[in-house]
Amino acid sequence: MAKKAKRQDNIWRRALHGRILSVDFFRRNWLVVLAVVVMLMVYMTNRYTCQTQMERIQKLEHELEVAKTERIRAKSAYMSRIRESSMQHLVDSLHLGITVQEQPPFKLSRSK
């Protein structure tokens, strides 16, 4: 029990004097330290890439919504222009002299 207390006291004393991460520690564990540093760098790179891709996805989704709205607006304008009354008004304003037929078209058939 006295040995454990002395060891803990030694660890605390070394920590207070700043000797826990000594050159000897790095000499013995350089491979582990290097692996931890590399893993941290990979983690940070992955997180940064993920965040930038998420921002790009949000931007593209917004652009898609704008494009859909524009398409609906253009379709609505087109549909209002091809309505018969709109076409008749356009023809009348251009003075083309074209009128709507009163009789429906009829089929011609070939007689033998």
PDB file of N, CA and C in Angstrom:
ATOM      1  N   MET A   1       0.818  -1.185   0.000  1.00  0.00           N
ATOM      2  CA  MET A   1       0.000   0.000   0.000  1.00  0.00           C
ATOM      3  C   MET A   1       0.863   1.251   0.000  1.00  0.00           C
ATOM      4  N   ALA A   2       1.958   1.194   0.733  1.00  0.00           N
ATOM      5  CA  ALA A   2       2.859   2.346   0.806  1.00  0.00           C
ATOM      6  C   ALA A   2       3.518   2.569  -0.545  1.00  0.00           C
ATOM      7  N   LYS A   3       3.743   1.479  -1.271  1.00  0.00           N
ATOM      8  CA  LYS A   3       4.376   1.572  -2.588  1.00  0.00           C
ATOM      9  C   LYS A   3       3.449   2.281  -3.581  1.00  0.00           C
ATOM     10  N   LYS A   4       2.127   1.979  -3.524  1.00  0.00           N
ATOM     11  CA  LYS A   4       1.153   2.622  -4.401  1.00  0.00           C
ATOM     12  C   LYS A   4       1.071   4.114  -4.109  1.00  0.00           C
ATOM     13  N   ALA A   5       1.017   4.453  -2.844  1.00  0.00           N
ATOM     14  CA  ALA A   5       0.926   5.862  -2.456  1.00  0.00           C
ATOM     15  C   ALA A   5       2.170   6.604  -2.909  1.00  0.00           C
ATOM     16  N   LYS A   6       3.340   5.981  -2.754  1.00  0.00           N
ATOM     17  CA  LYS A   6       4.583   6.619  -3.176  1.00  0.00           C
ATOM     18  C   LYS A   6       4.601   6.809  -4.687  1.00  0.00           C
ATOM     19  N   ARG A   7       4.071   5.817  -5.427  1.00  0.00           N
ATOM     20  CA  ARG A   7       4.053   5.903  -6.885  1.00  0.00           C
ATOM     21  C   ARG A   7       3.107   7.027  -7.340  1.00  0.00           C
ATOM     22  N   GLN A   8       1.907   7.099  -6.725  1.00  0.00           N
ATOM     23  CA  GLN A   8       0.968   8.167  -7.076  1.00  0.00           C
ATOM     24  C   GLN A   8       1.547   9.528  -6.721  1.00  0.00           C
ATOM     25  N   ASP A   9       2.223   9.595  -5.580  1.00  0.00           N
ATOM     26  CA  ASP A   9       2.858  10.842  -5.179  1.00  0.00           C
ATOM     27  C   ASP A   9       3.927  11.225  -6.201  1.00  0.00           C
ATOM     28  N   ASN A  10       4.658  10.241  -6.697  1.00  0.00           N
ATOM     29  CA  ASN A  10       5.700  10.488  -7.692  1.00  0.00           C
ATOM     30  C   ASN A  10       5.093  10.997  -8.998  1.00  0.00           C
ATOM     31  N   ILE A  11       3.945  10.413  -9.431  1.00  0.00           N
ATOM     32  CA  ILE A  11       3.280  10.842 -10.667  1.00  0.00           C
ATOM     33  C   ILE A  11       2.785  12.275 -10.515  1.00  0.00           C
ATOM     34  N   TRP A  12       2.175  12.601  -9.351  1.00  0.00           N
ATOM     35  CA  TRP A  12       1.684  13.962  -9.139  1.00  0.00           C
ATOM     36  C   TRP A  12       2.834  14.966  -9.091  1.00  0.00           C
ATOM     37  N   ARG A  13       3.927  14.580  -8.469  1.00  0.00           N
ATOM     38  CA  ARG A  13       5.082  15.478  -8.396  1.00  0.00           C
ATOM     39  C   ARG A  13       5.654  15.721  -9.781  1.00  0.00           C
ATOM     40  N   ARG A  14       5.730  14.667 -10.596  1.00  0.00           N
ATOM     41  CA  ARG A  14       6.241  14.827 -11.965  1.00  0.00           C
ATOM     42  C   ARG A  14       5.305  15.705 -12.800  1.00  0.00           C
ATOM     43  N   ALA A  15       3.970  15.542 -12.587  1.00  0.00           N
ATOM     44  CA  ALA A  15       3.013  16.359 -13.325  1.00  0.00           C
ATOM     45  C   ALA A  15       3.143  17.825 -12.936  1.00  0.00           C
ATOM     46  N   LEU A  16       3.316  18.107 -11.639  1.00  0.00           N
ATOM     47  CA  LEU A  16       3.459  19.487 -11.189  1.00  0.00           C
ATOM     48  C   LEU A  16       4.742  20.128 -11.720  1.00  0.00           C
ATOM     49  N   HIS A  17       5.771  19.363 -11.881  1.00  0.00           N
ATOM     50  CA  HIS A  17       7.039  19.891 -12.394  1.00  0.00           C
ATOM     51  C   HIS A  17       7.105  19.840 -13.917  1.00  0.00           C
ATOM     52  N   GLY A  18       6.051  19.306 -14.563  1.00  0.00           N
ATOM     53  CA  GLY A  18       6.002  19.283 -16.021  1.00  0.00           C
ATOM     54  C   GLY A  18       6.894  18.236 -16.646  1.00  0.00           C
ATOM     55  N   ARG A  19       7.128  17.157 -15.978  1.00  0.00           N
ATOM     56  CA  ARG A  19       8.015  16.131 -16.509  1.00  0.00           C
ATOM     57  C   ARG A  19       7.294  14.874 -16.948  1.00  0.00           C
ATOM     58  N   ILE A  20       5.948  14.915 -17.083  1.00  0.00           N
ATOM     59  CA  ILE A  20       5.231  13.714 -17.515  1.00  0.00           C
ATOM     60  C   ILE A  20       5.503  13.465 -18.986  1.00  0.00           C
ATOM     61  N   LEU A  21       5.414  14.495 -19.802  1.00  0.00           N
ATOM     62  CA  LEU A  21       5.679  14.347 -21.232  1.00  0.00           C
ATOM     63  C   LEU A  21       7.130  14.735 -21.511  1.00  0.00           C
ATOM     64  N   SER A  22       8.015  13.916 -21.088  1.00  0.00           N
ATOM     65  CA  SER A  22       9.435  14.196 -21.263  1.00  0.00           C
ATOM     66  C   SER A  22       9.920  13.620 -22.589  1.00  0.00           C
ATOM     67  N   VAL A  23      11.167  13.885 -22.899  1.00  0.00           N
ATOM     68  CA  VAL A  23      11.781  13.361 -24.117  1.00  0.00           C
ATOM     69  C   VAL A  23      11.804  11.843 -24.063  1.00  0.00           C
ATOM     70  N   ASP A  24      12.001  11.297 -22.902  1.00  0.00           N
ATOM     71  CA  ASP A  24      12.018   9.844 -22.749  1.00  0.00           C
ATOM     72  C   ASP A  24      10.648   9.243 -23.097  1.00  0.00           C
ATOM     73  N   PHE A  25       9.569   9.926 -22.689  1.00  0.00           N
ATOM     74  CA  PHE A  25       8.222   9.466 -23.026  1.00  0.00           C
ATOM     75  C   PHE A  25       8.038   9.416 -24.547  1.00  0.00           C
ATOM     76  N   PHE A  26       8.441  10.466 -25.242  1.00  0.00           N
ATOM     77  CA  PHE A  26       8.293  10.494 -26.698  1.00  0.00           C
ATOM     78  C   PHE A  26       9.213   9.479 -27.377  1.00  0.00           C
ATOM     79  N   ARG A  27      10.379   9.244 -26.815  1.00  0.00           N
ATOM     80  CA  ARG A  27      11.286   8.249 -27.369  1.00  0.00           C
ATOM     81  C   ARG A  27      10.683   6.853 -27.296  1.00  0.00           C
ATOM     82  N   ARG A  28       9.994   6.560 -26.205  1.00  0.00           N
ATOM     83  CA  ARG A  28       9.408   5.240 -26.032  1.00  0.00           C
ATOM     84  C   ARG A  28       8.115   5.068 -26.819  1.00  0.00           C
ATOM     85  N   ASN A  29       7.346   6.139 -26.996  1.00  0.00           N
ATOM     86  CA  ASN A  29       6.015   6.030 -27.590  1.00  0.00           C
ATOM     87  C   ASN A  29       5.861   6.858 -28.869  1.00  0.00           C
ATOM     88  N   TRP A  30       6.899   7.016 -29.620  1.00  0.00           N
ATOM     89  CA  TRP A  30       6.831   7.881 -30.806  1.00  0.00           C
ATOM     90  C   TRP A  30       5.842   7.345 -31.846  1.00  0.00           C
ATOM     91  N   LEU A  31       5.753   6.040 -31.976  1.00  0.00           N
ATOM     92  CA  LEU A  31       4.847   5.459 -32.965  1.00  0.00           C
ATOM     93  C   LEU A  31       3.385   5.708 -32.590  1.00  0.00           C
ATOM     94  N   VAL A  32       3.047   5.568 -31.330  1.00  0.00           N
ATOM     95  CA  VAL A  32       1.688   5.805 -30.864  1.00  0.00           C
ATOM     96  C   VAL A  32       1.324   7.286 -31.014  1.00  0.00           C
ATOM     97  N   VAL A  33       2.259   8.161 -30.652  1.00  0.00           N
ATOM     98  CA  VAL A  33       2.010   9.602 -30.780  1.00  0.00           C
ATOM     99  C   VAL A  33       1.805   9.972 -32.244  1.00  0.00           C
ATOM    100  N   LEU A  34       2.620   9.432 -33.111  1.00  0.00           N
ATOM    101  CA  LEU A  34       2.482   9.703 -34.544  1.00  0.00           C
ATOM    102  C   LEU A  34       1.133   9.201 -35.067  1.00  0.00           C
ATOM    103  N   ALA A  35       0.737   8.011 -34.658  1.00  0.00           N
ATOM    104  CA  ALA A  35      -0.547   7.450 -35.097  1.00  0.00           C
ATOM    105  C   ALA A  35      -1.712   8.324 -34.612  1.00  0.00           C
ATOM    106  N   VAL A  36      -1.650   8.798 -33.383  1.00  0.00           N
ATOM    107  CA  VAL A  36      -2.714   9.653 -32.843  1.00  0.00           C
ATOM    108  C   VAL A  36      -2.783  10.970 -33.607  1.00  0.00           C
ATOM    109  N   VAL A  37      -1.633  11.565 -33.908  1.00  0.00           N
ATOM    110  CA  VAL A  37      -1.602  12.824 -34.657  1.00  0.00           C
ATOM    111  C   VAL A  37      -2.173  12.627 -36.052  1.00  0.00           C
ATOM    112  N   VAL A  38      -1.801  11.539 -36.716  1.00  0.00           N
ATOM    113  CA  VAL A  38      -2.315  11.262 -38.065  1.00  0.00           C
ATOM    114  C   VAL A  38      -3.821  11.049 -38.024  1.00  0.00           C
ATOM    115  N   MET A  39      -4.307  10.296 -37.039  1.00  0.00           N
ATOM    116  CA  MET A  39      -5.746  10.056 -36.932  1.00  0.00           C
ATOM    117  C   MET A  39      -6.501  11.361 -36.660  1.00  0.00           C
ATOM    118  N   LEU A  40      -5.943  12.234 -35.844  1.00  0.00           N
ATOM    119  CA  LEU A  40      -6.588  13.525 -35.597  1.00  0.00           C
ATOM    120  C   LEU A  40      -6.642  14.373 -36.862  1.00  0.00           C
ATOM    121  N   MET A  41      -5.583  14.350 -37.635  1.00  0.00           N
ATOM    122  CA  MET A  41      -5.566  15.122 -38.879  1.00  0.00           C
ATOM    123  C   MET A  41      -6.575  14.565 -39.877  1.00  0.00           C
ATOM    124  N   VAL A  42      -6.674  13.243 -39.975  1.00  0.00           N
ATOM    125  CA  VAL A  42      -7.665  12.628 -40.865  1.00  0.00           C
ATOM    126  C   VAL A  42      -9.072  12.977 -40.405  1.00  0.00           C
ATOM    127  N   TYR A  43      -9.307  12.955 -39.101  1.00  0.00           N
ATOM    128  CA  TYR A  43     -10.620  13.300 -38.559  1.00  0.00           C
ATOM    129  C   TYR A  43     -10.988  14.741 -38.894  1.00  0.00           C
ATOM    130  N   MET A  44     -10.050  15.669 -38.701  1.00  0.00           N
ATOM    131  CA  MET A  44     -10.333  17.079 -38.992  1.00  0.00           C
ATOM    132  C   MET A  44     -10.574  17.299 -40.480  1.00  0.00           C
ATOM    133  N   THR A  45      -9.791  16.638 -41.320  1.00  0.00           N
ATOM    134  CA  THR A  45      -9.978  16.771 -42.761  1.00  0.00           C
ATOM    135  C   THR A  45     -11.337  16.231 -43.176  1.00  0.00           C
ATOM    136  N   ASN A  46     -11.705  15.080 -42.655  1.00  0.00           N
ATOM    137  CA  ASN A  46     -12.999  14.476 -42.975  1.00  0.00           C
ATOM    138  C   ASN A  46     -14.144  15.372 -42.530  1.00  0.00           C
ATOM    139  N   ARG A  47     -14.036  15.935 -41.355  1.00  0.00           N
ATOM    140  CA  ARG A  47     -15.097  16.809 -40.851  1.00  0.00           C
ATOM    141  C   ARG A  47     -15.223  18.071 -41.700  1.00  0.00           C
ATOM    142  N   TYR A  48     -14.100  18.668 -42.075  1.00  0.00           N
ATOM    143  CA  TYR A  48     -14.128  19.864 -42.921  1.00  0.00           C
ATOM    144  C   TYR A  48     -14.760  19.550 -44.274  1.00  0.00           C
ATOM    145  N   THR A  49     -14.375  18.430 -44.870  1.00  0.00           N
ATOM    146  CA  THR A  49     -14.937  18.033 -46.163  1.00  0.00           C
ATOM    147  C   THR A  49     -16.436  17.805 -46.045  1.00  0.00           C
ATOM    148  N   CYS A  50     -16.856  17.159 -44.989  1.00  0.00           N
ATOM    149  CA  CYS A  50     -18.281  16.891 -44.776  1.00  0.00           C
ATOM    150  C   CYS A  50     -19.059  18.198 -44.632  1.00  0.00           C
ATOM    151  N   GLN A  51     -18.532  19.144 -43.877  1.00  0.00           N
ATOM    152  CA  GLN A  51     -19.222  20.415 -43.690  1.00  0.00           C
ATOM    153  C   GLN A  51     -19.326  21.188 -44.999  1.00  0.00           C
ATOM    154  N   THR A  52     -18.260  21.218 -45.788  1.00  0.00           N
ATOM    155  CA  THR A  52     -18.312  21.953 -47.050  1.00  0.00           C
ATOM    156  C   THR A  52     -19.281  21.284 -48.025  1.00  0.00           C
ATOM    157  N   GLN A  53     -19.328  19.967 -48.032  1.00  0.00           N
ATOM    158  CA  GLN A  53     -20.269  19.270 -48.906  1.00  0.00           C
ATOM    159  C   GLN A  53     -21.715  19.518 -48.466  1.00  0.00           C
ATOM    160  N   MET A  54     -21.968  19.561 -47.161  1.00  0.00           N
ATOM    161  CA  MET A  54     -23.316  19.854 -46.660  1.00  0.00           C
ATOM    162  C   MET A  54     -23.741  21.266 -47.062  1.00  0.00           C
ATOM    163  N   GLU A  55     -22.824  22.227 -46.976  1.00  0.00           N
ATOM    164  CA  GLU A  55     -23.146  23.592 -47.400  1.00  0.00           C
ATOM    165  C   GLU A  55     -23.443  23.629 -48.889  1.00  0.00           C
ATOM    166  N   ARG A  56     -22.683  22.890 -49.673  1.00  0.00           N
ATOM    167  CA  ARG A  56     -22.903  22.847 -51.114  1.00  0.00           C
ATOM    168  C   ARG A  56     -24.270  22.218 -51.429  1.00  0.00           C
ATOM    169  N   ILE A  57     -24.626  21.159 -50.708  1.00  0.00           N
ATOM    170  CA  ILE A  57     -25.922  20.507 -50.907  1.00  0.00           C
ATOM    171  C   ILE A  57     -27.053  21.483 -50.592  1.00  0.00           C
ATOM    172  N   GLN A  58     -26.932  22.227 -49.503  1.00  0.00           N
ATOM    173  CA  GLN A  58     -27.969  23.200 -49.150  1.00  0.00           C
ATOM    174  C   GLN A  58     -28.086  24.277 -50.211  1.00  0.00           C
ATOM    175  N   LYS A  59     -26.956  24.732 -50.735  1.00  0.00           N
ATOM    176  CA  LYS A  59     -26.968  25.762 -51.780  1.00  0.00           C
ATOM    177  C   LYS A  59     -27.646  25.228 -53.040  1.00  0.00           C
ATOM    178  N   LEU A  60     -27.326  24.000 -53.428  1.00  0.00           N
ATOM    179  CA  LEU A  60     -27.922  23.415 -54.622  1.00  0.00           C
ATOM    180  C   LEU A  60     -29.412  23.155 -54.437  1.00  0.00           C
ATOM    181  N   GLU A  61     -29.827  22.754 -53.232  1.00  0.00           N
ATOM    182  CA  GLU A  61     -31.255  22.565 -52.974  1.00  0.00           C
ATOM    183  C   GLU A  61     -32.004  23.891 -53.101  1.00  0.00           C
ATOM    184  N   HIS A  62     -31.393  24.962 -52.623  1.00  0.00           N
ATOM    185  CA  HIS A  62     -32.018  26.283 -52.752  1.00  0.00           C
ATOM    186  C   HIS A  62     -32.133  26.680 -54.228  1.00  0.00           C
ATOM    187  N   GLU A  63     -31.065  26.449 -54.987  1.00  0.00           N
ATOM    188  CA  GLU A  63     -31.103  26.755 -56.422  1.00  0.00           C
ATOM    189  C   GLU A  63     -32.171  25.923 -57.136  1.00  0.00           C
ATOM    190  N   LEU A  64     -32.333  24.663 -56.725  1.00  0.00           N
ATOM    191  CA  LEU A  64     -33.359  23.808 -57.315  1.00  0.00           C
ATOM    192  C   LEU A  64     -34.756  24.357 -57.033  1.00  0.00           C
ATOM    193  N   GLU A  65     -34.989  24.803 -55.812  1.00  0.00           N
ATOM    194  CA  GLU A  65     -36.290  25.390 -55.470  1.00  0.00           C
ATOM    195  C   GLU A  65     -36.553  26.637 -56.306  1.00  0.00           C
ATOM    196  N   VAL A  66     -35.538  27.466 -56.492  1.00  0.00           N
ATOM    197  CA  VAL A  66     -35.694  28.672 -57.305  1.00  0.00           C
ATOM    198  C   VAL A  66     -36.003  28.289 -58.748  1.00  0.00           C
ATOM    199  N   ALA A  67     -35.305  27.287 -59.271  1.00  0.00           N
ATOM    200  CA  ALA A  67     -35.535  26.846 -60.653  1.00  0.00           C
ATOM    201  C   ALA A  67     -36.945  26.272 -60.819  1.00  0.00           C
ATOM    202  N   LYS A  68     -37.412  25.505 -59.836  1.00  0.00           N
ATOM    203  CA  LYS A  68     -38.771  24.949 -59.910  1.00  0.00           C
ATOM    204  C   LYS A  68     -39.804  26.071 -59.908  1.00  0.00           C
ATOM    205  N   THR A  69     -39.597  27.064 -59.064  1.00  0.00           N
ATOM    206  CA  THR A  69     -40.521  28.195 -59.009  1.00  0.00           C
ATOM    207  C   THR A  69     -40.531  28.951 -60.331  1.00  0.00           C
ATOM    208  N   GLU A  70     -39.363  29.158 -60.901  1.00  0.00           N
ATOM    209  CA  GLU A  70     -39.255  29.855 -62.189  1.00  0.00           C
ATOM    210  C   GLU A  70     -39.944  29.052 -63.295  1.00  0.00           C
ATOM    211  N   ARG A  71     -39.794  27.741 -63.265  1.00  0.00           N
ATOM    212  CA  ARG A  71     -40.440  26.897 -64.272  1.00  0.00           C
ATOM    213  C   ARG A  71     -41.959  27.000 -64.170  1.00  0.00           C
ATOM    214  N   ILE A  72     -42.469  26.968 -62.966  1.00  0.00           N
ATOM    215  CA  ILE A  72     -43.919  27.081 -62.778  1.00  0.00           C
ATOM    216  C   ILE A  72     -44.416  28.441 -63.251  1.00  0.00           C
ATOM    217  N   ARG A  73     -43.662  29.495 -62.954  1.00  0.00           N
ATOM    218  CA  ARG A  73     -44.054  30.828 -63.396  1.00  0.00           C
ATOM    219  C   ARG A  73     -44.052  30.919 -64.916  1.00  0.00           C
ATOM    220  N   ALA A  74     -43.012  30.375 -65.564  1.00  0.00           N
ATOM    221  CA  ALA A  74     -42.936  30.407 -67.025  1.00  0.00           C
ATOM    222  C   ALA A  74     -44.058  29.573 -67.645  1.00  0.00           C
ATOM    223  N   LYS A  75     -44.364  28.425 -67.060  1.00  0.00           N
ATOM    224  CA  LYS A  75     -45.441  27.581 -67.584  1.00  0.00           C
ATOM    225  C   LYS A  75     -46.781  28.292 -67.473  1.00  0.00           C
ATOM    226  N   SER A  76     -46.987  28.979 -66.365  1.00  0.00           N
ATOM    227  CA  SER A  76     -48.224  29.721 -66.175  1.00  0.00           C
ATOM    228  C   SER A  76     -48.351  30.835 -67.211  1.00  0.00           C
ATOM    229  N   ALA A  77     -47.266  31.557 -67.457  1.00  0.00           N
ATOM    230  CA  ALA A  77     -47.296  32.624 -68.465  1.00  0.00           C
ATOM    231  C   ALA A  77     -47.561  32.044 -69.844  1.00  0.00           C
ATOM    232  N   TYR A  78     -46.946  30.913 -70.166  1.00  0.00           N
ATOM    233  CA  TYR A  78     -47.151  30.273 -71.468  1.00  0.00           C
ATOM    234  C   TYR A  78     -48.600  29.820 -71.631  1.00  0.00           C
ATOM    235  N   MET A  79     -49.132  29.191 -70.594  1.00  0.00           N
ATOM    236  CA  MET A  79     -50.511  28.699 -70.672  1.00  0.00           C
ATOM    237  C   MET A  79     -51.505  29.853 -70.836  1.00  0.00           C
ATOM    238  N   SER A  80     -51.215  30.985 -70.207  1.00  0.00           N
ATOM    239  CA  SER A  80     -52.138  32.117 -70.372  1.00  0.00           C
ATOM    240  C   SER A  80     -52.021  32.719 -71.773  1.00  0.00           C
ATOM    241  N   ARG A  81     -50.871  32.606 -72.403  1.00  0.00           N
ATOM    242  CA  ARG A  81     -50.692  33.151 -73.750  1.00  0.00           C
ATOM    243  C   ARG A  81     -51.345  32.295 -74.826  1.00  0.00           C
ATOM    244  N   ILE A  82     -51.438  30.997 -74.618  1.00  0.00           N
ATOM    245  CA  ILE A  82     -51.992  30.135 -75.670  1.00  0.00           C
ATOM    246  C   ILE A  82     -53.493  29.933 -75.517  1.00  0.00           C
ATOM    247  N   ARG A  83     -54.095  30.560 -74.520  1.00  0.00           N
ATOM    248  CA  ARG A  83     -55.543  30.486 -74.378  1.00  0.00           C
ATOM    249  C   ARG A  83     -56.197  31.149 -75.587  1.00  0.00           C
ATOM    250  N   GLU A  84     -57.338  30.650 -75.998  1.00  0.00           N
ATOM    251  CA  GLU A  84     -57.979  31.132 -77.223  1.00  0.00           C
ATOM    252  C   GLU A  84     -58.289  32.617 -77.152  1.00  0.00           C
ATOM    253  N   SER A  85     -58.768  33.070 -76.024  1.00  0.00           N
ATOM    254  CA  SER A  85     -59.119  34.489 -75.907  1.00  0.00           C
ATOM    255  C   SER A  85     -57.872  35.366 -76.001  1.00  0.00           C
ATOM    256  N   SER A  86     -56.770  34.901 -75.430  1.00  0.00           N
ATOM    257  CA  SER A  86     -55.525  35.663 -75.519  1.00  0.00           C
ATOM    258  C   SER A  86     -55.019  35.698 -76.950  1.00  0.00           C
ATOM    259  N   MET A  87     -55.109  34.578 -77.632  1.00  0.00           N
ATOM    260  CA  MET A  87     -54.666  34.530 -79.032  1.00  0.00           C
ATOM    261  C   MET A  87     -55.534  35.439 -79.902  1.00  0.00           C
ATOM    262  N   GLN A  88     -56.838  35.433 -79.665  1.00  0.00           N
ATOM    263  CA  GLN A  88     -57.735  36.287 -80.441  1.00  0.00           C
ATOM    264  C   GLN A  88     -57.421  37.761 -80.193  1.00  0.00           C
ATOM    265  N   HIS A  89     -57.138  38.099 -78.951  1.00  0.00           N
ATOM    266  CA  HIS A  89     -56.788  39.484 -78.628  1.00  0.00           C
ATOM    267  C   HIS A  89     -55.486  39.878 -79.325  1.00  0.00           C
ATOM    268  N   LEU A  90     -54.500  38.979 -79.334  1.00  0.00           N
ATOM    269  CA  LEU A  90     -53.224  39.246 -79.999  1.00  0.00           C
ATOM    270  C   LEU A  90     -53.420  39.430 -81.499  1.00  0.00           C
ATOM    271  N   VAL A  91     -54.212  38.570 -82.121  1.00  0.00           N
ATOM    272  CA  VAL A  91     -54.477  38.666 -83.567  1.00  0.00           C
ATOM    273  C   VAL A  91     -55.189  39.982 -83.884  1.00  0.00           C
ATOM    274  N   ASP A  92     -56.161  40.340 -83.040  1.00  0.00           N
ATOM    275  CA  ASP A  92     -56.879  41.592 -83.260  1.00  0.00           C
ATOM    276  C   ASP A  92     -55.966  42.801 -83.097  1.00  0.00           C
ATOM    277  N   SER A  93     -55.051  42.750 -82.153  1.00  0.00           N
ATOM    278  CA  SER A  93     -54.167  43.891 -81.931  1.00  0.00           C
ATOM    279  C   SER A  93     -53.138  44.030 -83.060  1.00  0.00           C
ATOM    280  N   LEU A  94     -52.811  42.942 -83.735  1.00  0.00           N
ATOM    281  CA  LEU A  94     -51.865  42.997 -84.858  1.00  0.00           C
ATOM    282  C   LEU A  94     -52.565  43.258 -86.194  1.00  0.00           C
ATOM    283  N   HIS A  95     -53.885  43.324 -86.200  1.00  0.00           N
ATOM    284  CA  HIS A  95     -54.689  43.584 -87.401  1.00  0.00           C
ATOM    285  C   HIS A  95     -54.359  42.606 -88.530  1.00  0.00           C
ATOM    286  N   LEU A  96     -54.382  41.331 -88.222  1.00  0.00           N
ATOM    287  CA  LEU A  96     -54.089  40.299 -89.219  1.00  0.00           C
ATOM    288  C   LEU A  96     -55.328  39.891 -90.000  1.00  0.00           C
ATOM    289  N   GLY A  97     -56.489  40.176 -89.512  1.00  0.00           N
ATOM    290  CA  GLY A  97     -57.716  39.828 -90.206  1.00  0.00           C
ATOM    291  C   GLY A  97     -58.071  38.359 -90.119  1.00  0.00           C
ATOM    292  N   ILE A  98     -57.586  37.669 -89.156  1.00  0.00           N
ATOM    293  CA  ILE A  98     -57.895  36.244 -88.976  1.00  0.00           C
ATOM    294  C   ILE A  98     -59.022  36.148 -87.963  1.00  0.00           C
ATOM    295  N   THR A  99     -60.015  35.321 -88.266  1.00  0.00           N
ATOM    296  CA  THR A  99     -61.132  35.151 -87.336  1.00  0.00           C
ATOM    297  C   THR A  99     -61.309  33.680 -86.990  1.00  0.00           C
ATOM    298  N   VAL A 100     -62.076  33.442 -85.977  1.00  0.00           N
ATOM    299  CA  VAL A 100     -62.364  32.080 -85.529  1.00  0.00           C
ATOM    300  C   VAL A 100     -63.451  31.517 -86.428  1.00  0.00           C
ATOM    301  N   GLN A 101     -63.300  30.265 -86.846  1.00  0.00           N
ATOM    302  CA  GLN A 101     -64.307  29.616 -87.683  1.00  0.00           C
ATOM    303  C   GLN A 101     -65.577  29.374 -86.888  1.00  0.00           C
ATOM    304  N   GLU A 102     -66.677  29.596 -87.532  1.00  0.00           N
ATOM    305  CA  GLU A 102     -67.966  29.339 -86.889  1.00  0.00           C
ATOM    306  C   GLU A 102     -68.356  27.874 -87.030  1.00  0.00           C
ATOM    307  N   GLN A 103     -67.960  27.254 -88.144  1.00  0.00           N
ATOM    308  CA  GLN A 103     -68.280  25.849 -88.376  1.00  0.00           C
ATOM    309  C   GLN A 103     -67.067  24.998 -88.035  1.00  0.00           C
ATOM    310  N   PRO A 104     -67.308  23.862 -87.453  1.00  0.00           N
ATOM    311  CA  PRO A 104     -66.182  22.971 -87.166  1.00  0.00           C
ATOM    312  C   PRO A 104     -65.610  22.398 -88.464  1.00  0.00           C
ATOM    313  N   PRO A 105     -64.389  22.012 -88.479  1.00  0.00           N
ATOM    314  CA  PRO A 105     -63.811  21.421 -89.680  1.00  0.00           C
ATOM    315  C   PRO A 105     -64.480  20.094 -90.017  1.00  0.00           C
ATOM    316  N   PHE A 106     -64.461  19.733 -91.271  1.00  0.00           N
ATOM    317  CA  PHE A 106     -65.061  18.451 -91.642  1.00  0.00           C
ATOM    318  C   PHE A 106     -64.013  17.621 -92.364  1.00  0.00           C
ATOM    319  N   LYS A 107     -64.230  16.308 -92.365  1.00  0.00           N
ATOM    320  CA  LYS A 107     -63.291  15.367 -92.932  1.00  0.00           C
ATOM    321  C   LYS A 107     -63.589  15.159 -94.400  1.00  0.00           C
ATOM    322  N   LEU A 108     -62.514  15.108 -95.170  1.00  0.00           N
ATOM    323  CA  LEU A 108     -62.642  14.753 -96.579  1.00  0.00           C
ATOM    324  C   LEU A 108     -62.359  13.263 -96.710  1.00  0.00           C
ATOM    325  N   SER A 109     -63.132  12.593 -97.462  1.00  0.00           N
ATOM    326  CA  SER A 109     -62.867  11.174 -97.644  1.00  0.00           C
ATOM    327  C   SER A 109     -62.679  10.904 -99.128  1.00  0.00           C
ATOM    328  N   ARG A 110     -61.932   9.937 -99.421  1.00  0.00           N
ATOM    329  CA  ARG A 110     -61.657   9.529-100.800  1.00  0.00           C
ATOM    330  C   ARG A 110     -62.744   8.602-101.285  1.00  0.00           C
ATOM    331  N   SER A 111     -63.276   8.913-102.382  1.00  0.00           N
ATOM    332  CA  SER A 111     -64.256   7.972-102.930  1.00  0.00           C
ATOM    333  C   SER A 111     -63.603   7.184-104.044  1.00  0.00           C
ATOM    334  N   LYS A 112     -63.918   5.949-104.141  1.00  0.00           N
ATOM    335  CA  LYS A 112     -63.297   5.082-105.129  1.00  0.00           C
ATOM    336  C   LYS A 112     -64.049   5.037-106.379  1.00  0.00           C
TER     337      LYS A 112
END
